[in-house]
């Protein structure tokens, strides 16, 4: 089976840095994705990690440790538009499974 | 333009009726997925298909059925056996089921009254 855990909600202020953690326990693992989802909309792809280490893409970075079953998404220079849900997802055994998602609220 | 299309965006049905949600993609993707999302929750996998004419149950398949007769189409039927069908349904596709990002449709919000 697969179990993917994320904090339910986080708050941060504009301009700050926030780290959203994801831990997973899966019987098969190919890679880990992060998606952003604004309320009532479809998720959009942010990042993908298949090897251990940090992947940087502009203000967003994602880290993976396969031995620890752990990933985080780092958002820098937060903007109000970053208020959204952030979904961690794992591929393994031919399917893509999502975590519960973390709702991020950015305040002025 | 290439993409993945779900229709309709909003759907209302009476309790006890079956309803079919449409999902079409012109991205030439082999893999397709159906997810259910309840308010404030993550995405839960209903069914997935790795290739045409093949599909597998996800974590919450009870009360749902799918078909994959064409590569570009993966319709989901919500049957009367589904106890709590009111939810936001999302369809996605990817090149394969291993290491490629999934692209999502805009979702169908189903309300059963």
PDB file of C-alpha atoms in Angstrom:
ATOM      1  CA  UNK A   1       0.000   0.000   0.000  1.00  0.00           C
ATOM      2  CA  UNK A   2       0.914   3.666  -0.054  1.00  0.00           C
ATOM      3  CA  UNK A   3       0.743   6.269   2.707  1.00  0.00           C
ATOM      4  CA  UNK A   4       1.640   9.885   2.001  1.00  0.00           C
ATOM      5  CA  UNK A   5       1.510  12.483   4.779  1.00  0.00           C
ATOM      6  CA  UNK A   6       1.639  16.279   4.676  1.00  0.00           C
ATOM      7  CA  UNK A   7       0.731  18.978   7.207  1.00  0.00           C
ATOM      8  CA  UNK A   8      -2.862  20.081   6.769  1.00  0.00           C
ATOM      9  CA  UNK A   9      -2.313  23.822   6.835  1.00  0.00           C
ATOM     10  CA  UNK A  10       0.500  26.364   7.058  1.00  0.00           C
ATOM     11  CA  UNK A  11       0.635  30.138   7.243  1.00  0.00           C
ATOM     12  CA  UNK A  12       3.398  32.529   6.217  1.00  0.00           C
ATOM     13  CA  UNK A  13       3.900  36.184   5.399  1.00  0.00           C
ATOM     14  CA  UNK A  14       4.616  37.794   2.060  1.00  0.00           C
ATOM     15  CA  UNK A  15       8.333  37.790   1.201  1.00  0.00           C
ATOM     16  CA  UNK A  16       9.157  34.956   3.595  1.00  0.00           C
ATOM     17  CA  UNK A  17      10.382  31.414   2.937  1.00  0.00           C
ATOM     18  CA  UNK A  18       8.242  28.362   3.726  1.00  0.00           C
ATOM     19  CA  UNK A  19       9.039  24.650   3.659  1.00  0.00           C
ATOM     20  CA  UNK A  20       6.265  22.095   3.129  1.00  0.00           C
ATOM     21  CA  UNK A  21       7.178  18.561   4.143  1.00  0.00           C
ATOM     22  CA  UNK A  22       5.973  15.262   2.727  1.00  0.00           C
ATOM     23  CA  UNK A  23       6.696  11.806   4.102  1.00  0.00           C
ATOM     24  CA  UNK A  24       5.756   8.656   2.279  1.00  0.00           C
ATOM     25  CA  UNK A  25       5.674   4.901   2.771  1.00  0.00           C
ATOM     26  CA  UNK A  26       5.169   2.994  -0.455  1.00  0.00           C
ATOM     27  CA  UNK A  27       5.628  -0.583  -1.610  1.00  0.00           C
ATOM     28  CA  UNK A  28       7.033   0.709  -4.899  1.00  0.00           C
ATOM     29  CA  UNK A  29       8.662   4.041  -5.756  1.00  0.00           C
ATOM     30  CA  UNK A  30       9.589   5.610  -9.078  1.00  0.00           C
ATOM     31  CA  UNK A  31       9.474   9.330  -8.369  1.00  0.00           C
ATOM     32  CA  UNK A  32       7.849  12.170  -6.432  1.00  0.00           C
ATOM     33  CA  UNK A  33       5.890  15.113  -7.811  1.00  0.00           C
ATOM     34  CA  UNK A  34       4.711  18.411  -6.337  1.00  0.00           C
ATOM     35  CA  UNK A  35       1.590  20.116  -7.661  1.00  0.00           C
ATOM     36  CA  UNK A  36      -0.064  23.438  -6.849  1.00  0.00           C
ATOM     37  CA  UNK A  37      -3.843  23.720  -6.706  1.00  0.00           C
ATOM     38  CA  UNK A  38      -5.844  26.907  -6.307  1.00  0.00           C
ATOM     39  CA  UNK A  39      -9.328  26.533  -4.868  1.00  0.00           C
ATOM     40  CA  UNK A  40     -11.801  25.082  -7.357  1.00  0.00           C
ATOM     41  CA  UNK A  41      -9.161  24.605 -10.036  1.00  0.00           C
ATOM     42  CA  UNK A  42      -7.138  21.723 -11.432  1.00  0.00           C
ATOM     43  CA  UNK A  43      -3.668  20.956 -10.018  1.00  0.00           C
ATOM     44  CA  UNK A  44      -0.683  22.241 -11.974  1.00  0.00           C
ATOM     45  CA  UNK A  45       2.765  20.646 -12.049  1.00  0.00           C
ATOM     46  CA  UNK A  46       5.553  22.275 -10.027  1.00  0.00           C
ATOM     47  CA  UNK A  47       8.445  19.822  -9.745  1.00  0.00           C
ATOM     48  CA  UNK A  48       9.622  16.239 -10.028  1.00  0.00           C
ATOM     49  CA  UNK A  49      12.316  14.332  -8.122  1.00  0.00           C
ATOM     50  CA  UNK A  50      13.524  10.855  -8.981  1.00  0.00           C
ATOM     51  CA  UNK A  51      17.027  10.974  -7.459  1.00  0.00           C
ATOM     52  CA  UNK A  52      18.110  12.177  -4.020  1.00  0.00           C
ATOM     53  CA  UNK A  53      18.917  15.847  -3.771  1.00  0.00           C
ATOM     54  CA  UNK A  54      17.613  19.274  -4.514  1.00  0.00           C
ATOM     55  CA  UNK A  55      15.898  20.416  -7.714  1.00  0.00           C
ATOM     56  CA  UNK A  56      15.647  24.186  -8.117  1.00  0.00           C
ATOM     57  CA  UNK A  57      13.216  25.986 -10.385  1.00  0.00           C
ATOM     58  CA  UNK A  58      12.985  29.713  -9.849  1.00  0.00           C
ATOM     59  CA  UNK A  59      11.394  30.537  -6.497  1.00  0.00           C
ATOM     60  CA  UNK A  60      10.484  26.885  -5.938  1.00  0.00           C
ATOM     61  CA  UNK A  61      12.823  24.048  -4.953  1.00  0.00           C
ATOM     62  CA  UNK A  62      12.089  20.436  -4.113  1.00  0.00           C
ATOM     63  CA  UNK A  63      14.203  17.977  -2.160  1.00  0.00           C
ATOM     64  CA  UNK A  64      14.074  14.190  -2.004  1.00  0.00           C
ATOM     65  CA  UNK A  65      15.614  11.586   0.305  1.00  0.00           C
ATOM     66  CA  UNK A  66      14.568   8.130  -0.855  1.00  0.00           C
ATOM     67  CA  UNK A  67      16.183   6.338   2.092  1.00  0.00           C
ATOM     68  CA  UNK A  68      14.139   8.437   4.532  1.00  0.00           C
ATOM     69  CA  UNK A  69      10.940   8.502   2.482  1.00  0.00           C
ATOM     70  CA  UNK A  70      10.983  12.279   2.744  1.00  0.00           C
ATOM     71  CA  UNK A  71      10.573  15.276   0.487  1.00  0.00           C
ATOM     72  CA  UNK A  72      10.035  18.974   0.939  1.00  0.00           C
ATOM     73  CA  UNK A  73       8.938  21.857  -1.246  1.00  0.00           C
ATOM     74  CA  UNK A  74      10.654  25.174  -0.530  1.00  0.00           C
ATOM     75  CA  UNK A  75       8.968  28.387  -1.601  1.00  0.00           C
ATOM     76  CA  UNK A  76      11.049  31.567  -1.479  1.00  0.00           C
ATOM     77  CA  UNK A  77      10.030  35.228  -1.689  1.00  0.00           C
ATOM     78  CA  UNK A  78       6.429  34.336  -1.018  1.00  0.00           C
ATOM     79  CA  UNK A  79       3.747  36.224  -2.921  1.00  0.00           C
ATOM     80  CA  UNK A  80       0.050  36.510  -2.201  1.00  0.00           C
ATOM     81  CA  UNK A  81      -0.694  34.432  -5.293  1.00  0.00           C
ATOM     82  CA  UNK A  82       1.173  31.514  -3.673  1.00  0.00           C
ATOM     83  CA  UNK A  83      -1.826  31.009  -1.375  1.00  0.00           C
ATOM     84  CA  UNK A  84      -2.991  27.587  -2.573  1.00  0.00           C
ATOM     85  CA  UNK A  85      -2.889  23.913  -1.736  1.00  0.00           C
ATOM     86  CA  UNK A  86       0.341  22.026  -2.406  1.00  0.00           C
ATOM     87  CA  UNK A  87       0.025  18.344  -3.226  1.00  0.00           C
ATOM     88  CA  UNK A  88       2.762  15.751  -2.928  1.00  0.00           C
ATOM     89  CA  UNK A  89       2.333  12.711  -5.205  1.00  0.00           C
ATOM     90  CA  UNK A  90       4.264   9.470  -5.659  1.00  0.00           C
ATOM     91  CA  UNK A  91       4.471   7.118  -8.620  1.00  0.00           C
ATOM     92  CA  UNK A  92       4.948   3.432  -7.973  1.00  0.00           C
ATOM     93  CA  UNK A  93       3.573   0.185  -9.376  1.00  0.00           C
ATOM     94  CA  UNK A  94       2.139   1.965 -12.407  1.00  0.00           C
ATOM     95  CA  UNK A  95      -0.039   4.482 -10.591  1.00  0.00           C
ATOM     96  CA  UNK A  96       0.128   8.059  -9.323  1.00  0.00           C
ATOM     97  CA  UNK A  97      -1.063   8.537  -5.732  1.00  0.00           C
ATOM     98  CA  UNK A  98      -1.498  11.881  -3.971  1.00  0.00           C
ATOM     99  CA  UNK A  99      -1.094  12.928  -0.377  1.00  0.00           C
ATOM    100  CA  UNK A 100      -3.709  14.853   1.545  1.00  0.00           C
ATOM    101  CA  UNK A 101      -2.339  18.236   0.481  1.00  0.00           C
ATOM    102  CA  UNK A 102      -1.144  21.270   2.461  1.00  0.00           C
ATOM    103  CA  UNK A 103      -3.168  24.478   2.394  1.00  0.00           C
ATOM    104  CA  UNK A 104      -0.814  27.477   2.450  1.00  0.00           C
ATOM    105  CA  UNK A 105      -2.119  30.882   3.436  1.00  0.00           C
ATOM    106  CA  UNK A 106       0.118  33.850   2.662  1.00  0.00           C
ATOM    107  CA  UNK A 107      -0.697  37.058   4.534  1.00  0.00           C
ATOM    108  CA  UNK A 108       0.523  40.626   3.869  1.00  0.00           C
TER     109      UNK A 108
ATOM    110  CA  UNK B   1      -4.319  23.155 -28.906  1.00  0.00           C
ATOM    111  CA  UNK B   2      -3.409  19.945 -27.107  1.00  0.00           C
ATOM    112  CA  UNK B   3      -4.993  19.294 -23.788  1.00  0.00           C
ATOM    113  CA  UNK B   4      -7.365  17.327 -21.641  1.00  0.00           C
ATOM    114  CA  UNK B   5     -11.050  18.193 -21.513  1.00  0.00           C
ATOM    115  CA  UNK B   6     -13.661  17.263 -18.964  1.00  0.00           C
ATOM    116  CA  UNK B   7     -17.329  17.882 -19.433  1.00  0.00           C
ATOM    117  CA  UNK B   8     -19.584  19.116 -18.082  1.00  0.00           C
ATOM    118  CA  UNK B   9     -18.069  21.497 -15.523  1.00  0.00           C
ATOM    119  CA  UNK B  10     -21.118  21.258 -13.240  1.00  0.00           C
ATOM    120  CA  UNK B  11     -23.499  18.319 -13.080  1.00  0.00           C
ATOM    121  CA  UNK B  12     -26.608  17.749 -11.012  1.00  0.00           C
ATOM    122  CA  UNK B  13     -28.282  14.369 -10.660  1.00  0.00           C
ATOM    123  CA  UNK B  14     -31.006  12.841  -8.588  1.00  0.00           C
ATOM    124  CA  UNK B  15     -30.119  10.208  -6.043  1.00  0.00           C
ATOM    125  CA  UNK B  16     -30.259   6.694  -7.485  1.00  0.00           C
ATOM    126  CA  UNK B  17     -29.358   7.698 -11.043  1.00  0.00           C
ATOM    127  CA  UNK B  18     -26.201   6.649 -12.821  1.00  0.00           C
ATOM    128  CA  UNK B  19     -24.181   9.464 -14.375  1.00  0.00           C
ATOM    129  CA  UNK B  20     -21.223   9.434 -16.781  1.00  0.00           C
ATOM    130  CA  UNK B  21     -18.435  12.016 -16.688  1.00  0.00           C
ATOM    131  CA  UNK B  22     -16.510  12.629 -19.874  1.00  0.00           C
ATOM    132  CA  UNK B  23     -12.716  12.901 -20.188  1.00  0.00           C
ATOM    133  CA  UNK B  24     -10.976  13.374 -23.532  1.00  0.00           C
ATOM    134  CA  UNK B  25      -7.307  14.067 -24.296  1.00  0.00           C
ATOM    135  CA  UNK B  26      -5.492  14.824 -27.552  1.00  0.00           C
ATOM    136  CA  UNK B  27      -2.002  14.626 -26.072  1.00  0.00           C
ATOM    137  CA  UNK B  28      -1.443  11.073 -27.314  1.00  0.00           C
ATOM    138  CA  UNK B  29      -0.900   9.959 -23.720  1.00  0.00           C
ATOM    139  CA  UNK B  30      -1.083   6.281 -22.848  1.00  0.00           C
ATOM    140  CA  UNK B  31      -1.956   6.701 -19.164  1.00  0.00           C
ATOM    141  CA  UNK B  32      -5.160   8.195 -17.801  1.00  0.00           C
ATOM    142  CA  UNK B  33      -6.514   8.615 -14.258  1.00  0.00           C
ATOM    143  CA  UNK B  34      -9.667   9.527 -12.376  1.00  0.00           C
ATOM    144  CA  UNK B  35      -9.520  11.172  -8.956  1.00  0.00           C
ATOM    145  CA  UNK B  36     -12.103  12.318  -6.492  1.00  0.00           C
ATOM    146  CA  UNK B  37     -11.595  15.373  -4.294  1.00  0.00           C
ATOM    147  CA  UNK B  38     -13.793  16.283  -1.331  1.00  0.00           C
ATOM    148  CA  UNK B  39     -13.762  19.779   0.230  1.00  0.00           C
ATOM    149  CA  UNK B  40     -10.429  20.531   1.897  1.00  0.00           C
ATOM    150  CA  UNK B  41      -9.066  17.105   1.020  1.00  0.00           C
ATOM    151  CA  UNK B  42      -6.416  15.663  -1.258  1.00  0.00           C
ATOM    152  CA  UNK B  43      -6.986  13.622  -4.415  1.00  0.00           C
ATOM    153  CA  UNK B  44      -8.065  10.014  -4.056  1.00  0.00           C
ATOM    154  CA  UNK B  45      -7.495   7.602  -6.931  1.00  0.00           C
ATOM    155  CA  UNK B  46     -10.626   5.938  -8.330  1.00  0.00           C
ATOM    156  CA  UNK B  47      -9.395   4.164 -11.472  1.00  0.00           C
ATOM    157  CA  UNK B  48      -6.378   4.347 -13.735  1.00  0.00           C
ATOM    158  CA  UNK B  49      -5.458   3.039 -17.151  1.00  0.00           C
ATOM    159  CA  UNK B  50      -1.947   2.384 -18.404  1.00  0.00           C
ATOM    160  CA  UNK B  51      -2.957   1.711 -21.971  1.00  0.00           C
ATOM    161  CA  UNK B  52      -6.042   1.412 -24.174  1.00  0.00           C
ATOM    162  CA  UNK B  53      -8.356  -1.531 -23.373  1.00  0.00           C
ATOM    163  CA  UNK B  54      -6.835  -1.912 -19.909  1.00  0.00           C
ATOM    164  CA  UNK B  55      -7.684  -0.306 -16.559  1.00  0.00           C
ATOM    165  CA  UNK B  56      -7.111  -0.958 -12.859  1.00  0.00           C
ATOM    166  CA  UNK B  57      -8.962  -0.124  -9.657  1.00  0.00           C
ATOM    167  CA  UNK B  58      -7.542   2.606  -7.481  1.00  0.00           C
ATOM    168  CA  UNK B  59      -8.099   3.118  -3.765  1.00  0.00           C
ATOM    169  CA  UNK B  60     -11.816   3.989  -3.883  1.00  0.00           C
ATOM    170  CA  UNK B  61     -13.243   2.156  -6.919  1.00  0.00           C
ATOM    171  CA  UNK B  62     -16.442   0.893  -5.272  1.00  0.00           C
ATOM    172  CA  UNK B  63     -19.528   2.408  -6.887  1.00  0.00           C
ATOM    173  CA  UNK B  64     -17.643   3.566  -9.989  1.00  0.00           C
ATOM    174  CA  UNK B  65     -16.935   2.051 -13.410  1.00  0.00           C
ATOM    175  CA  UNK B  66     -14.758   3.061 -16.365  1.00  0.00           C
ATOM    176  CA  UNK B  67     -13.939   2.039 -19.914  1.00  0.00           C
ATOM    177  CA  UNK B  68     -10.926   2.677 -22.146  1.00  0.00           C
ATOM    178  CA  UNK B  69     -12.024   1.715 -25.639  1.00  0.00           C
ATOM    179  CA  UNK B  70     -10.094   4.548 -27.276  1.00  0.00           C
ATOM    180  CA  UNK B  71      -6.719   5.998 -26.362  1.00  0.00           C
ATOM    181  CA  UNK B  72      -8.093   9.521 -26.096  1.00  0.00           C
ATOM    182  CA  UNK B  73     -11.166   8.768 -23.991  1.00  0.00           C
ATOM    183  CA  UNK B  74     -11.621   7.534 -20.402  1.00  0.00           C
ATOM    184  CA  UNK B  75     -15.227   8.066 -19.226  1.00  0.00           C
ATOM    185  CA  UNK B  76     -16.189   7.525 -15.590  1.00  0.00           C
ATOM    186  CA  UNK B  77     -19.642   6.288 -14.562  1.00  0.00           C
ATOM    187  CA  UNK B  78     -20.819   7.068 -11.055  1.00  0.00           C
ATOM    188  CA  UNK B  79     -23.370   4.392 -10.245  1.00  0.00           C
ATOM    189  CA  UNK B  80     -26.201   4.367  -7.753  1.00  0.00           C
ATOM    190  CA  UNK B  81     -24.048   2.054  -5.616  1.00  0.00           C
ATOM    191  CA  UNK B  82     -21.758   4.960  -4.736  1.00  0.00           C
ATOM    192  CA  UNK B  83     -23.006   6.041  -1.300  1.00  0.00           C
ATOM    193  CA  UNK B  84     -21.751   9.608  -1.300  1.00  0.00           C
ATOM    194  CA  UNK B  85     -21.151  10.724  -4.895  1.00  0.00           C
ATOM    195  CA  UNK B  86     -21.217  14.498  -4.420  1.00  0.00           C
ATOM    196  CA  UNK B  87     -17.616  15.640  -5.029  1.00  0.00           C
ATOM    197  CA  UNK B  88     -15.173  17.300  -7.425  1.00  0.00           C
ATOM    198  CA  UNK B  89     -13.926  14.794 -10.011  1.00  0.00           C
ATOM    199  CA  UNK B  90     -10.609  15.279 -11.781  1.00  0.00           C
ATOM    200  CA  UNK B  91      -9.301  13.426 -14.811  1.00  0.00           C
ATOM    201  CA  UNK B  92      -5.599  13.385 -15.686  1.00  0.00           C
ATOM    202  CA  UNK B  93      -3.319  11.926 -18.329  1.00  0.00           C
ATOM    203  CA  UNK B  94       0.413  11.327 -18.695  1.00  0.00           C
ATOM    204  CA  UNK B  95       2.741   9.820 -21.260  1.00  0.00           C
ATOM    205  CA  UNK B  96       3.174   6.788 -19.026  1.00  0.00           C
ATOM    206  CA  UNK B  97       2.495   5.798 -15.438  1.00  0.00           C
ATOM    207  CA  UNK B  98       6.096   5.907 -14.263  1.00  0.00           C
ATOM    208  CA  UNK B  99       8.079   9.109 -14.494  1.00  0.00           C
ATOM    209  CA  UNK B 100       6.137  11.723 -16.423  1.00  0.00           C
ATOM    210  CA  UNK B 101       4.021  14.565 -15.123  1.00  0.00           C
ATOM    211  CA  UNK B 102       0.258  14.313 -15.218  1.00  0.00           C
ATOM    212  CA  UNK B 103      -1.874  16.943 -16.928  1.00  0.00           C
ATOM    213  CA  UNK B 104      -5.278  17.608 -15.452  1.00  0.00           C
ATOM    214  CA  UNK B 105      -8.631  18.544 -16.884  1.00  0.00           C
ATOM    215  CA  UNK B 106     -10.592  21.382 -15.290  1.00  0.00           C
ATOM    216  CA  UNK B 107     -12.741  19.005 -13.279  1.00  0.00           C
ATOM    217  CA  UNK B 108     -16.443  18.195 -12.982  1.00  0.00           C
ATOM    218  CA  UNK B 109     -18.319  19.179  -9.856  1.00  0.00           C
ATOM    219  CA  UNK B 110     -21.042  16.587  -9.330  1.00  0.00           C
ATOM    220  CA  UNK B 111     -23.916  17.300  -6.981  1.00  0.00           C
ATOM    221  CA  UNK B 112     -26.434  14.582  -6.194  1.00  0.00           C
ATOM    222  CA  UNK B 113     -29.706  15.787  -4.713  1.00  0.00           C
TER     223      UNK B 113
END
